[in-house]
CSV table of C-alpha atoms in Angstrom, one decimal:
chain,number,residue,atom,x,y,z
A,171,MET,CA,4.5,28.5,1.0
A,172,ALA,CA,2.1,26.1,2.7
A,173,LYS,CA,3.4,23.8,5.5
A,174,VAL,CA,1.8,20.7,3.9
A,175,SER,CA,0.4,20.1,0.5
A,176,ILE,CA,-2.2,17.3,0.6
A,177,VAL,CA,-2.7,15.4,-2.6
A,178,VAL,CA,-6.1,13.7,-3.1
A,179,PRO,CA,-6.4,11.4,-6.1
A,180,VAL,CA,-10.1,11.2,-7.3
A,181,TYR,CA,-11.8,8.7,-9.5
A,182,ASN,CA,-15.6,8.0,-9.3
A,183,VAL,CA,-15.8,8.3,-5.5
A,184,GLU,CA,-18.9,10.5,-5.1
A,185,LYS,CA,-20.2,8.2,-2.3
A,186,TYR,CA,-17.2,8.8,-0.1
A,187,LEU,CA,-15.7,12.1,-1.2
A,188,LYS,CA,-17.5,14.5,1.1
A,189,GLU,CA,-16.4,12.6,4.2
A,190,CYS,CA,-12.8,12.6,2.9
A,191,LEU,CA,-12.7,16.3,2.1
A,192,ASP,CA,-14.5,17.4,5.3
A,193,SER,CA,-11.8,15.6,7.3
A,194,ILE,CA,-9.1,17.5,5.4
A,195,VAL,CA,-10.6,21.1,5.4
A,196,LYS,CA,-11.2,20.8,9.1
A,197,GLN,CA,-7.5,20.0,9.9
A,198,LYS,CA,-6.0,21.7,13.0
A,199,LEU,CA,-3.1,22.7,10.8
A,200,LYS,CA,-4.6,25.5,8.8
A,201,ASP,CA,-1.6,26.3,6.6
A,202,ILE,CA,-2.2,23.6,4.0
A,203,GLU,CA,-3.1,23.3,0.4
A,204,ILE,CA,-5.4,20.6,-0.8
A,205,ILE,CA,-4.7,19.4,-4.3
A,206,CYS,CA,-7.5,17.3,-5.7
A,207,VAL,CA,-6.7,15.6,-9.0
A,208,ASP,CA,-9.6,14.2,-10.9
A,209,ASP,CA,-8.7,11.3,-13.2
A,210,GLY,CA,-11.6,11.6,-15.6
A,211,SER,CA,-14.5,10.7,-13.2
A,212,LYS,CA,-17.8,9.8,-14.8
A,213,ASP,CA,-19.9,10.2,-11.7
A,214,GLY,CA,-20.7,13.4,-9.6
A,215,SER,CA,-17.2,13.7,-8.1
A,216,MET,CA,-16.3,16.8,-10.1
A,217,ASP,CA,-19.4,18.6,-8.9
A,218,ILE,CA,-18.4,17.9,-5.3
A,219,LEU,CA,-14.8,19.1,-5.9
A,220,ARG,CA,-15.9,22.3,-7.5
A,221,ALA,CA,-18.2,23.0,-4.6
A,222,TYR,CA,-15.3,22.6,-2.1
A,223,GLU,CA,-13.0,24.7,-4.3
A,224,LYS,CA,-15.6,27.5,-4.3
A,225,LYS,CA,-15.9,27.4,-0.5
A,226,ASP,CA,-12.3,27.0,0.5
A,227,LYS,CA,-9.4,28.8,-1.3
A,228,ARG,CA,-7.0,26.2,-0.1
A,229,VAL,CA,-8.7,23.6,-2.3
A,230,LYS,CA,-7.2,23.4,-5.8
A,231,VAL,CA,-8.8,21.1,-8.5
A,232,ILE,CA,-6.8,19.6,-11.4
A,233,THR,CA,-8.8,17.8,-14.1
A,234,LYS,CA,-7.5,15.5,-16.8
A,235,PRO,CA,-8.5,12.5,-18.9
A,236,ASN,CA,-8.3,9.1,-17.2
A,237,ALA,CA,-4.7,7.9,-17.1
A,238,GLY,CA,-4.4,5.9,-13.9
A,239,TYR,CA,-3.3,6.4,-10.3
A,240,GLY,CA,0.4,6.9,-10.9
A,241,ASN,CA,-0.1,9.7,-13.4
A,242,THR,CA,-2.7,11.3,-11.1
A,243,MET,CA,-0.3,11.3,-8.1
A,244,ASN,CA,2.6,12.6,-10.1
A,245,LEU,CA,0.6,15.6,-11.4
A,246,GLY,CA,-0.6,16.4,-7.9
A,247,MET,CA,2.8,16.2,-6.4
A,248,ALA,CA,4.3,18.3,-9.2
A,249,ALA,CA,1.8,21.0,-8.4
A,250,ALA,CA,2.5,21.0,-4.7
A,251,THR,CA,4.1,24.2,-3.2
A,252,GLY,CA,4.2,23.0,0.4
A,253,GLU,CA,7.2,22.2,2.6
A,254,TYR,CA,5.9,18.7,2.9
A,255,ILE,CA,3.5,16.5,0.9
A,256,GLY,CA,0.8,14.2,2.3
A,257,ILE,CA,-1.6,11.8,0.6
A,258,VAL,CA,-5.2,11.1,1.4
A,259,GLU,CA,-7.1,8.6,-0.8
A,260,SER,CA,-10.5,9.9,-1.7
A,261,ASP,CA,-12.5,7.0,-0.1
A,262,ASP,CA,-10.6,7.4,3.2
A,263,TRP,CA,-10.6,10.0,5.9
A,264,VAL,CA,-8.2,11.4,8.5
A,265,GLU,CA,-8.3,12.6,12.1
A,266,LYS,CA,-8.4,16.4,12.7
A,267,THR,CA,-4.9,16.6,14.2
A,268,MET,CA,-3.1,14.4,11.7
A,269,PHE,CA,-1.1,16.9,9.7
A,270,TYR,CA,-0.6,19.3,12.7
A,271,ASP,CA,1.1,16.4,14.6
A,272,LEU,CA,3.0,15.0,11.7
A,273,TYR,CA,4.4,18.4,10.6
A,274,ASN,CA,5.5,19.3,14.1
A,275,THR,CA,7.2,15.9,14.4
A,276,ALA,CA,9.0,16.4,11.1
A,277,LYS,CA,10.3,19.7,12.2
A,278,LYS,CA,11.4,18.4,15.6
A,279,TYR,CA,13.5,15.6,14.1
A,280,ASN,CA,14.4,17.3,10.8
A,281,ALA,CA,12.8,14.3,9.1
A,282,GLN,CA,12.4,13.6,5.4
A,283,ILE,CA,9.5,11.2,6.1
A,284,VAL,CA,7.2,10.9,9.1
A,285,LYS,CA,4.7,8.1,9.2
A,286,SER,CA,2.0,6.9,11.7
A,287,ASP,CA,-0.1,4.0,12.6
A,288,TYR,CA,-3.6,3.7,11.0
A,289,PHE,CA,-7.1,2.2,11.2
A,290,GLU,CA,-8.6,-0.2,8.8
A,291,PHE,CA,-12.4,0.1,8.6
A,292,SER,CA,-15.5,-0.9,6.7
A,293,THR,CA,-19.1,0.1,7.0
A,294,THR,CA,-20.7,-3.0,5.5
A,295,GLY,CA,-22.8,-4.8,8.0
A,296,GLY,CA,-22.1,-2.1,10.7
A,297,LYS,CA,-19.0,-0.1,11.1
A,298,LYS,CA,-15.9,-2.2,12.0
A,299,GLU,CA,-12.5,-0.7,12.7
A,300,THR,CA,-9.1,-2.2,13.5
A,301,TYR,CA,-6.0,-0.4,14.8
A,302,ILE,CA,-2.9,-1.3,12.7
A,303,GLN,CA,0.6,-0.7,14.0
A,304,THR,CA,3.1,0.3,11.4
A,305,PRO,CA,6.3,-1.0,13.0
A,306,THR,CA,5.3,-4.0,15.3
A,307,ASN,CA,8.4,-3.4,17.5
A,308,PRO,CA,7.9,-0.3,19.8
A,309,ARG,CA,11.6,0.4,19.9
A,310,TYR,CA,11.3,1.9,16.4
A,311,TYR,CA,8.8,4.6,17.3
A,312,ASN,CA,9.6,8.3,17.8
A,313,LYS,CA,13.2,8.2,16.8
A,314,VAL,CA,15.2,8.8,13.5
A,315,ILE,CA,15.8,5.6,11.6
A,316,SER,CA,16.5,4.6,8.0
A,317,ALA,CA,17.0,1.6,5.7
A,318,TYR,CA,20.7,2.1,6.1
A,319,ASP,CA,20.6,0.9,9.7
A,320,VAL,CA,17.2,-0.8,10.0
A,321,GLU,CA,16.6,-3.3,7.2
A,322,GLU,CA,13.4,-4.3,9.0
A,323,ILE,CA,11.9,-1.0,7.9
A,324,TYR,CA,10.9,-2.7,4.6
A,325,HIS,CA,8.7,-5.2,6.6
A,326,PHE,CA,6.7,-2.5,8.4
A,327,ALA,CA,3.1,-2.1,7.1
A,328,MET,CA,3.4,-1.1,3.5
A,329,ASN,CA,1.5,2.1,2.7
A,330,THR,CA,2.2,5.7,1.5
A,331,TRP,CA,-0.7,7.6,2.8
A,332,THR,CA,-0.1,7.5,6.6
A,333,GLY,CA,2.8,10.0,6.4
A,334,ILE,CA,4.2,13.2,5.0
A,335,TYR,CA,7.3,13.6,2.7
A,336,LYS,CA,9.7,16.5,2.5
A,337,THR,CA,9.1,18.1,-0.9
A,338,ASP,CA,12.7,18.9,-1.5
A,339,PHE,CA,13.7,15.3,-0.7
A,340,LEU,CA,11.2,14.0,-3.3
A,341,ARG,CA,12.4,16.4,-6.0
A,342,GLU,CA,16.1,16.0,-5.3
A,343,PHE,CA,15.9,12.3,-6.0
A,344,ASN,CA,13.1,12.6,-8.6
A,345,ILE,CA,10.9,10.2,-6.7
A,346,ARG,CA,7.7,9.6,-8.8
A,347,HIS,CA,5.0,6.9,-9.2
A,348,ASN,CA,5.0,4.5,-12.0
A,349,GLU,CA,2.6,5.6,-14.8
A,350,THR,CA,1.6,2.4,-16.5
A,351,PRO,CA,-1.9,3.2,-17.8
A,352,GLY,CA,-4.7,1.4,-16.0
A,353,ALA,CA,-2.4,-0.3,-13.5
A,354,SER,CA,-2.8,-0.9,-9.8
A,355,TYR,CA,-0.4,-1.1,-6.9
A,356,GLN,CA,1.5,2.0,-8.1
A,357,ASP,CA,2.1,3.1,-4.6
A,358,ASN,CA,4.5,0.1,-4.2
A,359,GLY,CA,7.3,1.7,-6.2
A,360,PHE,CA,6.9,5.1,-4.5
A,361,TRP,CA,7.0,3.3,-1.1
A,362,PHE,CA,10.2,1.4,-1.9
A,363,LYS,CA,12.0,4.4,-3.4
A,364,THR,CA,11.3,6.7,-0.5
A,365,LEU,CA,12.4,4.2,2.2
A,366,SER,CA,15.5,3.3,0.2
A,367,LEU,CA,16.7,6.9,-0.3
A,368,ALA,CA,15.6,8.7,2.9
A,369,GLY,CA,18.2,9.0,5.7
A,370,ARG,CA,15.8,10.4,8.3
A,371,VAL,CA,12.5,8.6,8.8
A,372,VAL,CA,10.3,8.8,11.9
A,373,TYR,CA,7.4,6.6,12.9
A,374,VAL,CA,4.8,7.9,15.3
A,375,ASP,CA,3.0,5.5,17.7
A,376,LYS,CA,-0.5,7.0,17.1
A,377,ALA,CA,-3.1,6.4,14.4
A,378,TYR,CA,-4.7,9.2,12.4
A,379,TYR,CA,-5.6,7.7,9.0
A,380,HIS,CA,-8.8,5.7,8.4
A,381,TYR,CA,-8.3,3.2,5.5
A,382,ARG,CA,-11.5,2.0,3.9
A,383,GLN,CA,-11.7,-1.7,3.1
A,384,ASP,CA,-15.2,-1.9,1.5
A,385,ASN,CA,-15.1,0.3,-1.6
A,386,PRO,CA,-16.0,-2.1,-4.4
A,387,ASN,CA,-14.1,0.0,-6.9
A,388,SER,CA,-10.8,-0.1,-5.0
A,389,SER,CA,-7.8,-1.9,-6.5
A,390,ILE,CA,-7.7,-4.1,-3.4
A,391,ASN,CA,-11.1,-5.5,-4.5
A,392,SER,CA,-10.1,-6.0,-8.2
A,393,LYS,CA,-9.6,-9.5,-9.4
A,394,GLY,CA,-8.9,-8.8,-13.1
A,395,LYS,CA,-5.7,-6.9,-13.1
A,396,VAL,CA,-3.5,-9.9,-13.3
A,397,PHE,CA,0.0,-8.7,-14.0
A,398,CYS,CA,-0.1,-5.2,-12.5
A,399,MET,CA,2.0,-6.3,-9.5
A,400,CYS,CA,4.6,-7.7,-11.9
A,401,ASP,CA,4.8,-4.4,-13.8
A,402,GLU,CA,5.3,-2.6,-10.5
A,403,TYR,CA,8.1,-4.8,-9.4
A,404,ALA,CA,9.8,-4.4,-12.8
A,405,PHE,CA,9.6,-0.7,-12.2
A,406,ILE,CA,11.2,-1.1,-8.7
A,407,ARG,CA,13.9,-3.3,-10.2
A,408,GLU,CA,14.7,-0.6,-12.8
A,409,PHE,CA,15.2,1.8,-9.9
A,410,ILE,CA,17.4,-0.7,-8.0
A,411,GLU,CA,19.6,-1.2,-11.1
A,412,LYS,CA,20.2,2.6,-11.3
A,413,ASN,CA,21.2,2.8,-7.6
A,414,PRO,CA,24.2,0.4,-6.9
A,415,ARG,CA,24.1,1.1,-3.2
A,416,VAL,CA,20.5,0.1,-2.9
A,417,LYS,CA,21.1,-3.0,-5.0
A,418,ARG,CA,24.1,-4.0,-2.9
A,419,MET,CA,22.3,-3.5,0.4
A,420,HIS,CA,18.7,-4.4,-0.3
A,421,LEU,CA,18.3,-6.7,-3.3
A,422,PRO,CA,17.5,-9.8,-1.1
A,423,THR,CA,14.8,-7.7,0.7
A,424,TYR,CA,13.4,-6.6,-2.6
A,425,MET,CA,13.2,-10.2,-3.7
A,426,ALA,CA,11.4,-11.2,-0.4
A,427,LYS,CA,8.9,-8.4,-0.8
A,428,LYS,CA,8.4,-9.4,-4.4
A,429,TYR,CA,7.7,-13.0,-3.4
A,430,TYR,CA,5.1,-12.0,-0.7
A,431,ASN,CA,3.4,-9.6,-3.0
A,432,TYR,CA,3.3,-12.1,-5.9
A,433,PHE,CA,1.8,-14.7,-3.6
A,434,TYR,CA,-0.7,-12.2,-2.3
A,435,THR,CA,-1.6,-11.4,-5.9
A,436,TYR,CA,-2.0,-15.1,-6.8
A,437,LYS,CA,-4.5,-15.5,-4.0
A,438,ARG,CA,-6.6,-12.6,-5.1
A,439,VAL,CA,-6.7,-12.9,-8.9
A,440,ALA,CA,-9.7,-14.6,-10.5
A,441,PRO,CA,-9.5,-18.4,-10.8
A,442,GLU,CA,-9.2,-18.3,-14.6
A,443,TYR,CA,-6.0,-16.3,-14.4
A,444,LYS,CA,-4.2,-18.1,-11.5
A,445,ILE,CA,-2.2,-20.6,-13.6
A,446,ALA,CA,-1.0,-17.9,-16.0
A,447,PHE,CA,0.1,-15.8,-13.1
A,448,LEU,CA,1.9,-18.7,-11.4
A,449,GLU,CA,3.8,-19.5,-14.6
A,450,ARG,CA,5.1,-16.0,-14.7
A,451,PHE,CA,5.8,-16.1,-11.0
A,452,ALA,CA,7.9,-19.3,-11.4
A,453,LYS,CA,9.7,-18.0,-14.5
A,454,GLU,CA,10.9,-14.8,-12.8
A,455,PHE,CA,12.1,-16.4,-9.6
A,456,LYS,CA,13.9,-19.2,-11.5
A,457,GLU,CA,15.8,-16.6,-13.4
A,458,SER,CA,16.8,-14.8,-10.2
A,459,PHE,CA,18.2,-18.1,-8.8
A,460,LYS,CA,20.0,-18.8,-12.0
A,461,LEU,CA,21.7,-15.4,-11.8
A,462,LYS,CA,22.6,-16.1,-8.2
A,463,GLU,CA,20.8,-12.9,-7.0
A,464,ILE,CA,19.3,-14.9,-4.2
A,465,ASP,CA,19.7,-18.1,-2.3
A,466,LYS,CA,17.5,-20.3,-0.2
A,467,THR,CA,18.1,-18.2,2.9
A,468,PHE,CA,16.2,-15.1,1.7
A,469,LEU,CA,12.9,-16.6,2.9
A,470,PRO,CA,11.8,-18.6,5.9
A,471,ALA,CA,11.8,-22.3,5.3
A,472,HIS,CA,8.0,-22.7,5.0
A,473,GLU,CA,7.8,-19.9,2.4
A,474,MET,CA,10.9,-21.3,0.6
A,475,SER,CA,9.1,-24.6,0.3
A,476,ILE,CA,6.1,-22.9,-1.3
A,477,LEU,CA,8.3,-21.1,-3.8
A,478,GLU,CA,10.1,-24.2,-4.7
A,479,ARG,CA,6.8,-26.0,-5.4
A,480,ILE,CA,5.7,-23.1,-7.6
A,481,MET,CA,9.0,-23.0,-9.5
A,482,LYS,CA,9.0,-26.8,-10.0
A,483,ASN,CA,5.5,-27.1,-11.4
A,484,PRO,CA,3.1,-24.1,-11.3
A,485,LYS,CA,0.1,-26.1,-12.6
A,486,LYS,CA,0.5,-28.8,-10.0
A,487,PHE,CA,0.9,-26.2,-7.2
A,488,TYR,CA,-2.4,-24.6,-8.3
A,489,TYR,CA,-4.3,-27.9,-8.4
A,490,ASP,CA,-2.8,-29.0,-5.0
A,491,ASP,CA,-3.6,-25.6,-3.5
A,492,THR,CA,-7.2,-25.7,-4.9
A,493,VAL,CA,-7.8,-29.1,-3.4
A,494,TRP,CA,-6.4,-28.1,-0.1
A,495,ALA,CA,-8.6,-24.9,0.0
A,496,LEU,CA,-11.7,-26.9,-0.9
A,497,ASN,CA,-11.0,-29.5,1.7
A,498,SER,CA,-10.5,-26.8,4.3
A,499,GLU,CA,-13.8,-25.2,3.4
A,500,TYR,CA,-15.5,-28.6,3.6
A,501,LEU,CA,-14.1,-29.3,7.1
A,502,ALA,CA,-15.1,-25.8,8.2
A,503,LEU,CA,-18.7,-26.4,7.0
A,504,ALA,CA,-18.7,-29.8,8.6
A,505,ASP,CA,-17.7,-28.2,12.0
A,506,VAL,CA,-20.5,-25.7,11.6
A,507,LYS,CA,-23.0,-28.5,10.8
A,508,GLY,CA,-21.8,-30.5,13.7
A,509,ALA,CA,-22.2,-27.6,16.1
A,510,ILE,CA,-25.8,-26.9,14.8
A,511,LEU,CA,-26.8,-30.6,15.2
A,512,SER,CA,-25.3,-30.8,18.6
A,513,LYS,CA,-27.2,-27.7,19.7
A,514,MET,CA,-30.4,-29.1,18.2
A,515,GLU,CA,-29.9,-32.4,20.1
A,516,LYS,CA,-29.4,-30.5,23.4
A,517,ASN,CA,-32.6,-28.5,22.8
A,518,ASN,CA,-34.6,-31.6,22.0
A,519,GLY,CA,-33.4,-33.2,25.1
A,520,LYS,CA,-34.8,-30.6,27.3
């Protein structure tokens, strides 16, 4: 049995795949298996995978027709034989000591989940990298915590790929990704389930994972998948309804996360879809208030004010928000123009 099985979902990433795989095969922890699941790539990704599979017996390639991220991840995790499972997205890369350190931390604390800080980076216009803390409060690092005693854990940086998960834990609770074909954000449900059910979670105050921001094919850059976030939160809600303890303890937190992610989605969908999305946004939250699942204290006052405006009149909110955004852009351009004119006047006065 390998110590860690690393699942790599692959779909049309030939530009980034070698960097990703090089960072995994060179891990300090040698006792790993690398499960690459190709989701029907149409570019040269499969040729790259086969070359690595031929060179390194730890690399295992699974191929299948395109069925989406959730299906890809579930197949990879089902094939894992390791004591723990890790995830590396195929357009990202990881530090050499990542899985060595996370595995040893997991053993030290007998943890079901170990997660770390990470870097966000892009290479467009020169490489730029930012260190991201997962918990923002240092008192949560390097100790065993869980959602049972630290509700704030749901407000740490949301990701699934900075950590490792005990395989027996995932299989005991049948924790899987949503498999809606063609959808995005299918890591949200996996993230919520794992945090809700784990009793021993450890966060490490060191960054190992480099998360790419400039892949044009990434879901974070897609403006067309309008209701994917709604589908994912329906999937999470189904899980909550089947787990009364989770519902009793964490329903308001689920609703808060749902609000923030819906608002994030509203900001990024293409303009022609924004009103339709806001109308669904309003309908779902009005229903939750009607059922008395939440009250006005579940969000900070400013955010509650925004939600009330959306629920009252989604179209008016969109128009007001659009005018505000255009006005802000105009003022910013005016400031830039003023600064340029001021500099020109100073230069002419010399």
